[in-house]
Amino acid sequence: MHIREAAPRDKDAILAIVEPILRAGDTYAIDPNLTRDQIADYWLGADKTTLVAEQDGQILGTYYIRTNQAGGGAHVCNCGYMVAPNASGKGLARKMCEDSLVRAKGLGYRAMQFNFVITSNAAAIHLWPKLGFEVVGRLPGAFMHPTLGETDALVMYRKL
């Protein structure tokens, strides 16, 4: 497994992973009706460094890292992670998060914050604490899940 910065040639492979997840509307607080170009602008935006995880030339996952807040909050970063369905359950999200923690520290960040972890996202709720993240806040009913209705969201935080 190799994790590297995304290149322009990776756009279609990244969107093949990101688009269906955002369209499902059950893990990210992003409009599921965005156009393909809007999704590309979101995931590959200039405010982020986007990375890909590949094996044998196939992109199996992607994540981004960005500054979470401006000014006095600029020492804290935020990341978003997505794994292709055929790579799910093989430890790729863990590897990408571990990579992001190292990169974030190398970029000078002092902490990482996940702003809106949907409580129905069992994989994330299970994994992030194993990697040192603590729940520092709960937002009751803050996410309108497409099938579960009002669902809590967690704020998770970890010093680097």
PDB file of C-alpha atoms in Angstrom:
ATOM      1  CA  MET A   1       0.000   0.000   0.000  1.00  0.00           C
ATOM      2  CA  HIS A   2       1.343   3.397  -0.999  1.00  0.00           C
ATOM      3  CA  ILE A   3      -0.143   6.727   0.089  1.00  0.00           C
ATOM      4  CA  ARG A   4       0.759   9.780  -1.970  1.00  0.00           C
ATOM      5  CA  GLU A   5      -0.550  13.213  -2.862  1.00  0.00           C
ATOM      6  CA  ALA A   6      -3.264  13.091  -5.493  1.00  0.00           C
ATOM      7  CA  ALA A   7      -2.378  14.128  -9.032  1.00  0.00           C
ATOM      8  CA  PRO A   8      -4.749  15.557 -11.669  1.00  0.00           C
ATOM      9  CA  ARG A   9      -4.804  12.141 -13.388  1.00  0.00           C
ATOM     10  CA  ASP A  10      -6.405  10.660 -10.217  1.00  0.00           C
ATOM     11  CA  LYS A  11      -9.569  12.751 -10.375  1.00  0.00           C
ATOM     12  CA  ASP A  12     -11.845  10.111 -11.950  1.00  0.00           C
ATOM     13  CA  ALA A  13     -10.652   7.354  -9.601  1.00  0.00           C
ATOM     14  CA  ILE A  14     -11.142   9.641  -6.589  1.00  0.00           C
ATOM     15  CA  LEU A  15     -14.624  10.636  -7.718  1.00  0.00           C
ATOM     16  CA  ALA A  16     -15.520   6.957  -8.242  1.00  0.00           C
ATOM     17  CA  ILE A  17     -14.975   6.545  -4.490  1.00  0.00           C
ATOM     18  CA  VAL A  18     -16.204   9.898  -3.174  1.00  0.00           C
ATOM     19  CA  GLU A  19     -19.293  10.503  -5.299  1.00  0.00           C
ATOM     20  CA  PRO A  20     -21.363   7.450  -4.245  1.00  0.00           C
ATOM     21  CA  ILE A  21     -20.522   7.992  -0.580  1.00  0.00           C
ATOM     22  CA  LEU A  22     -21.615  11.625  -0.672  1.00  0.00           C
ATOM     23  CA  ARG A  23     -24.727  10.758  -2.685  1.00  0.00           C
ATOM     24  CA  ALA A  24     -25.749   8.202  -0.033  1.00  0.00           C
ATOM     25  CA  GLY A  25     -25.984  11.113   2.396  1.00  0.00           C
ATOM     26  CA  ASP A  26     -25.451   9.015   5.510  1.00  0.00           C
ATOM     27  CA  THR A  27     -21.906   9.843   6.683  1.00  0.00           C
ATOM     28  CA  TYR A  28     -20.977  13.366   5.512  1.00  0.00           C
ATOM     29  CA  ALA A  29     -22.905  16.575   6.124  1.00  0.00           C
ATOM     30  CA  ILE A  30     -22.649  17.489   2.450  1.00  0.00           C
ATOM     31  CA  ASP A  31     -25.523  18.064   0.031  1.00  0.00           C
ATOM     32  CA  PRO A  32     -26.029  14.681  -1.699  1.00  0.00           C
ATOM     33  CA  ASN A  33     -27.331  16.474  -4.790  1.00  0.00           C
ATOM     34  CA  LEU A  34     -24.099  18.260  -5.662  1.00  0.00           C
ATOM     35  CA  THR A  35     -22.999  17.995  -9.265  1.00  0.00           C
ATOM     36  CA  ARG A  36     -19.956  15.905 -10.082  1.00  0.00           C
ATOM     37  CA  ASP A  37     -17.947  19.115 -10.578  1.00  0.00           C
ATOM     38  CA  GLN A  38     -19.063  20.441  -7.187  1.00  0.00           C
ATOM     39  CA  ILE A  39     -18.020  17.173  -5.547  1.00  0.00           C
ATOM     40  CA  ALA A  40     -14.622  17.444  -7.229  1.00  0.00           C
ATOM     41  CA  ASP A  41     -14.304  21.042  -6.046  1.00  0.00           C
ATOM     42  CA  TYR A  42     -15.146  19.953  -2.499  1.00  0.00           C
ATOM     43  CA  TRP A  43     -12.798  16.942  -2.216  1.00  0.00           C
ATOM     44  CA  LEU A  44      -9.984  18.358  -4.352  1.00  0.00           C
ATOM     45  CA  GLY A  45     -10.361  21.998  -3.302  1.00  0.00           C
ATOM     46  CA  ALA A  46      -7.462  24.402  -2.999  1.00  0.00           C
ATOM     47  CA  ASP A  47      -8.036  24.557   0.777  1.00  0.00           C
ATOM     48  CA  LYS A  48      -7.043  20.897   1.107  1.00  0.00           C
ATOM     49  CA  THR A  49      -4.190  18.555   0.384  1.00  0.00           C
ATOM     50  CA  THR A  50      -5.803  15.446  -1.085  1.00  0.00           C
ATOM     51  CA  LEU A  51      -4.076  12.094  -0.937  1.00  0.00           C
ATOM     52  CA  VAL A  52      -4.725   8.661  -2.380  1.00  0.00           C
ATOM     53  CA  ALA A  53      -3.976   5.174  -1.152  1.00  0.00           C
ATOM     54  CA  GLU A  54      -3.089   2.853  -3.978  1.00  0.00           C
ATOM     55  CA  GLN A  55      -2.029  -0.712  -4.448  1.00  0.00           C
ATOM     56  CA  ASP A  56      -0.789  -2.153  -7.715  1.00  0.00           C
ATOM     57  CA  GLY A  57      -1.728   1.104  -9.443  1.00  0.00           C
ATOM     58  CA  GLN A  58      -5.343   0.999  -8.244  1.00  0.00           C
ATOM     59  CA  ILE A  59      -6.662   3.778  -5.992  1.00  0.00           C
ATOM     60  CA  LEU A  60      -8.469   2.154  -3.081  1.00  0.00           C
ATOM     61  CA  GLY A  61      -8.932   5.130  -0.795  1.00  0.00           C
ATOM     62  CA  THR A  62      -8.548   8.857  -0.475  1.00  0.00           C
ATOM     63  CA  TYR A  63      -8.310  11.435   2.249  1.00  0.00           C
ATOM     64  CA  TYR A  64      -7.789  15.132   2.607  1.00  0.00           C
ATOM     65  CA  ILE A  65      -6.095  17.254   5.220  1.00  0.00           C
ATOM     66  CA  ARG A  66      -6.853  20.909   5.766  1.00  0.00           C
ATOM     67  CA  THR A  67      -6.662  23.641   8.362  1.00  0.00           C
ATOM     68  CA  ASN A  68      -9.765  23.365  10.511  1.00  0.00           C
ATOM     69  CA  GLN A  69     -10.117  27.044  11.431  1.00  0.00           C
ATOM     70  CA  ALA A  70      -8.345  30.273  10.555  1.00  0.00           C
ATOM     71  CA  GLY A  71      -6.390  32.570  12.845  1.00  0.00           C
ATOM     72  CA  GLY A  72      -6.032  31.272  16.370  1.00  0.00           C
ATOM     73  CA  GLY A  73      -7.378  27.854  15.332  1.00  0.00           C
ATOM     74  CA  ALA A  74      -4.963  27.327  12.439  1.00  0.00           C
ATOM     75  CA  HIS A  75      -2.784  24.937  14.439  1.00  0.00           C
ATOM     76  CA  VAL A  76      -5.586  22.319  14.333  1.00  0.00           C
ATOM     77  CA  CYS A  77      -6.253  20.316  11.177  1.00  0.00           C
ATOM     78  CA  ASN A  78      -9.239  18.369   9.931  1.00  0.00           C
ATOM     79  CA  CYS A  79      -9.352  15.323   7.669  1.00  0.00           C
ATOM     80  CA  GLY A  80     -11.948  13.361   5.736  1.00  0.00           C
ATOM     81  CA  TYR A  81     -11.412   9.739   4.677  1.00  0.00           C
ATOM     82  CA  MET A  82     -13.121   7.455   2.153  1.00  0.00           C
ATOM     83  CA  VAL A  83     -12.455   3.877   1.122  1.00  0.00           C
ATOM     84  CA  ALA A  84     -13.594   2.108  -2.042  1.00  0.00           C
ATOM     85  CA  PRO A  85     -16.224  -0.588  -1.352  1.00  0.00           C
ATOM     86  CA  ASN A  86     -13.904  -3.354  -2.608  1.00  0.00           C
ATOM     87  CA  ALA A  87     -11.249  -2.276  -0.057  1.00  0.00           C
ATOM     88  CA  SER A  88     -13.557  -1.869   2.929  1.00  0.00           C
ATOM     89  CA  GLY A  89     -12.762  -3.831   6.085  1.00  0.00           C
ATOM     90  CA  LYS A  90      -9.078  -4.310   5.235  1.00  0.00           C
ATOM     91  CA  GLY A  91      -7.568  -1.696   7.530  1.00  0.00           C
ATOM     92  CA  LEU A  92      -7.214   1.011   4.895  1.00  0.00           C
ATOM     93  CA  ALA A  93      -8.996   3.734   6.893  1.00  0.00           C
ATOM     94  CA  ARG A  94      -6.639   3.031   9.788  1.00  0.00           C
ATOM     95  CA  LYS A  95      -3.600   3.266   7.496  1.00  0.00           C
ATOM     96  CA  MET A  96      -4.812   6.530   5.986  1.00  0.00           C
ATOM     97  CA  CYS A  97      -5.519   8.022   9.414  1.00  0.00           C
ATOM     98  CA  GLU A  98      -2.119   6.937  10.720  1.00  0.00           C
ATOM     99  CA  ASP A  99      -0.542   8.518   7.635  1.00  0.00           C
ATOM    100  CA  SER A 100      -2.521  11.718   8.171  1.00  0.00           C
ATOM    101  CA  LEU A 101      -1.370  11.973  11.785  1.00  0.00           C
ATOM    102  CA  VAL A 102       2.270  11.818  10.698  1.00  0.00           C
ATOM    103  CA  ARG A 103       1.723  14.270   7.822  1.00  0.00           C
ATOM    104  CA  ALA A 104      -0.219  16.667  10.029  1.00  0.00           C
ATOM    105  CA  LYS A 105       2.555  16.793  12.585  1.00  0.00           C
ATOM    106  CA  GLY A 106       5.098  17.295   9.789  1.00  0.00           C
ATOM    107  CA  LEU A 107       3.020  20.212   8.496  1.00  0.00           C
ATOM    108  CA  GLY A 108       3.186  21.867  11.902  1.00  0.00           C
ATOM    109  CA  TYR A 109      -0.298  21.104  13.159  1.00  0.00           C
ATOM    110  CA  ARG A 110      -0.589  20.490  16.888  1.00  0.00           C
ATOM    111  CA  ALA A 111      -3.940  18.691  16.917  1.00  0.00           C
ATOM    112  CA  MET A 112      -6.528  17.047  14.667  1.00  0.00           C
ATOM    113  CA  GLN A 113     -10.277  17.505  14.999  1.00  0.00           C
ATOM    114  CA  PHE A 114     -13.155  15.664  13.393  1.00  0.00           C
ATOM    115  CA  ASN A 115     -16.014  18.157  13.437  1.00  0.00           C
ATOM    116  CA  PHE A 116     -19.047  16.019  12.669  1.00  0.00           C
ATOM    117  CA  VAL A 117     -18.756  12.237  13.139  1.00  0.00           C
ATOM    118  CA  ILE A 118     -22.230  10.782  12.640  1.00  0.00           C
ATOM    119  CA  THR A 119     -23.012   8.341  15.456  1.00  0.00           C
ATOM    120  CA  SER A 120     -24.527   5.844  13.029  1.00  0.00           C
ATOM    121  CA  ASN A 121     -21.121   5.592  11.280  1.00  0.00           C
ATOM    122  CA  ALA A 122     -20.126   2.536  13.318  1.00  0.00           C
ATOM    123  CA  ALA A 123     -16.775   2.046  11.593  1.00  0.00           C
ATOM    124  CA  ALA A 124     -15.614   5.580  12.438  1.00  0.00           C
ATOM    125  CA  ILE A 125     -16.988   5.459  15.983  1.00  0.00           C
ATOM    126  CA  HIS A 126     -15.087   2.202  16.500  1.00  0.00           C
ATOM    127  CA  LEU A 127     -11.782   3.219  14.862  1.00  0.00           C
ATOM    128  CA  TRP A 128     -11.095   6.823  15.852  1.00  0.00           C
ATOM    129  CA  PRO A 129     -10.784   6.179  19.627  1.00  0.00           C
ATOM    130  CA  LYS A 130      -8.315   3.367  18.884  1.00  0.00           C
ATOM    131  CA  LEU A 131      -6.148   6.002  17.194  1.00  0.00           C
ATOM    132  CA  GLY A 132      -6.254   8.340  20.171  1.00  0.00           C
ATOM    133  CA  PHE A 133      -9.293  10.508  19.404  1.00  0.00           C
ATOM    134  CA  GLU A 134     -11.566  11.521  22.246  1.00  0.00           C
ATOM    135  CA  VAL A 135     -15.173  12.604  22.039  1.00  0.00           C
ATOM    136  CA  VAL A 136     -15.151  16.224  23.206  1.00  0.00           C
ATOM    137  CA  GLY A 137     -18.708  17.059  22.249  1.00  0.00           C
ATOM    138  CA  ARG A 138     -22.041  15.608  21.202  1.00  0.00           C
ATOM    139  CA  LEU A 139     -24.457  17.475  18.956  1.00  0.00           C
ATOM    140  CA  PRO A 140     -27.894  15.945  19.648  1.00  0.00           C
ATOM    141  CA  GLY A 141     -29.930  15.372  16.493  1.00  0.00           C
ATOM    142  CA  ALA A 142     -27.577  17.569  14.462  1.00  0.00           C
ATOM    143  CA  PHE A 143     -27.578  15.302  11.383  1.00  0.00           C
ATOM    144  CA  MET A 144     -30.660  14.374   9.379  1.00  0.00           C
ATOM    145  CA  HIS A 145     -29.864  10.810   8.346  1.00  0.00           C
ATOM    146  CA  PRO A 146     -31.742   9.730   5.190  1.00  0.00           C
ATOM    147  CA  THR A 147     -33.232   6.641   6.869  1.00  0.00           C
ATOM    148  CA  LEU A 148     -32.696   7.096  10.621  1.00  0.00           C
ATOM    149  CA  GLY A 149     -33.857  10.696  10.891  1.00  0.00           C
ATOM    150  CA  GLU A 150     -32.294  12.959  13.496  1.00  0.00           C
ATOM    151  CA  THR A 151     -28.970  11.466  14.486  1.00  0.00           C
ATOM    152  CA  ASP A 152     -26.319  12.762  16.858  1.00  0.00           C
ATOM    153  CA  ALA A 153     -22.935  13.947  15.636  1.00  0.00           C
ATOM    154  CA  LEU A 154     -19.724  13.838  17.644  1.00  0.00           C
ATOM    155  CA  VAL A 155     -16.798  16.212  17.765  1.00  0.00           C
ATOM    156  CA  MET A 156     -13.600  14.188  18.180  1.00  0.00           C
ATOM    157  CA  TYR A 157     -10.172  15.591  18.968  1.00  0.00           C
ATOM    158  CA  ARG A 158      -6.604  14.429  19.363  1.00  0.00           C
ATOM    159  CA  LYS A 159      -3.363  16.236  20.170  1.00  0.00           C
ATOM    160  CA  LEU A 160      -0.462  15.394  17.865  1.00  0.00           C
TER     161      LEU A 160
END
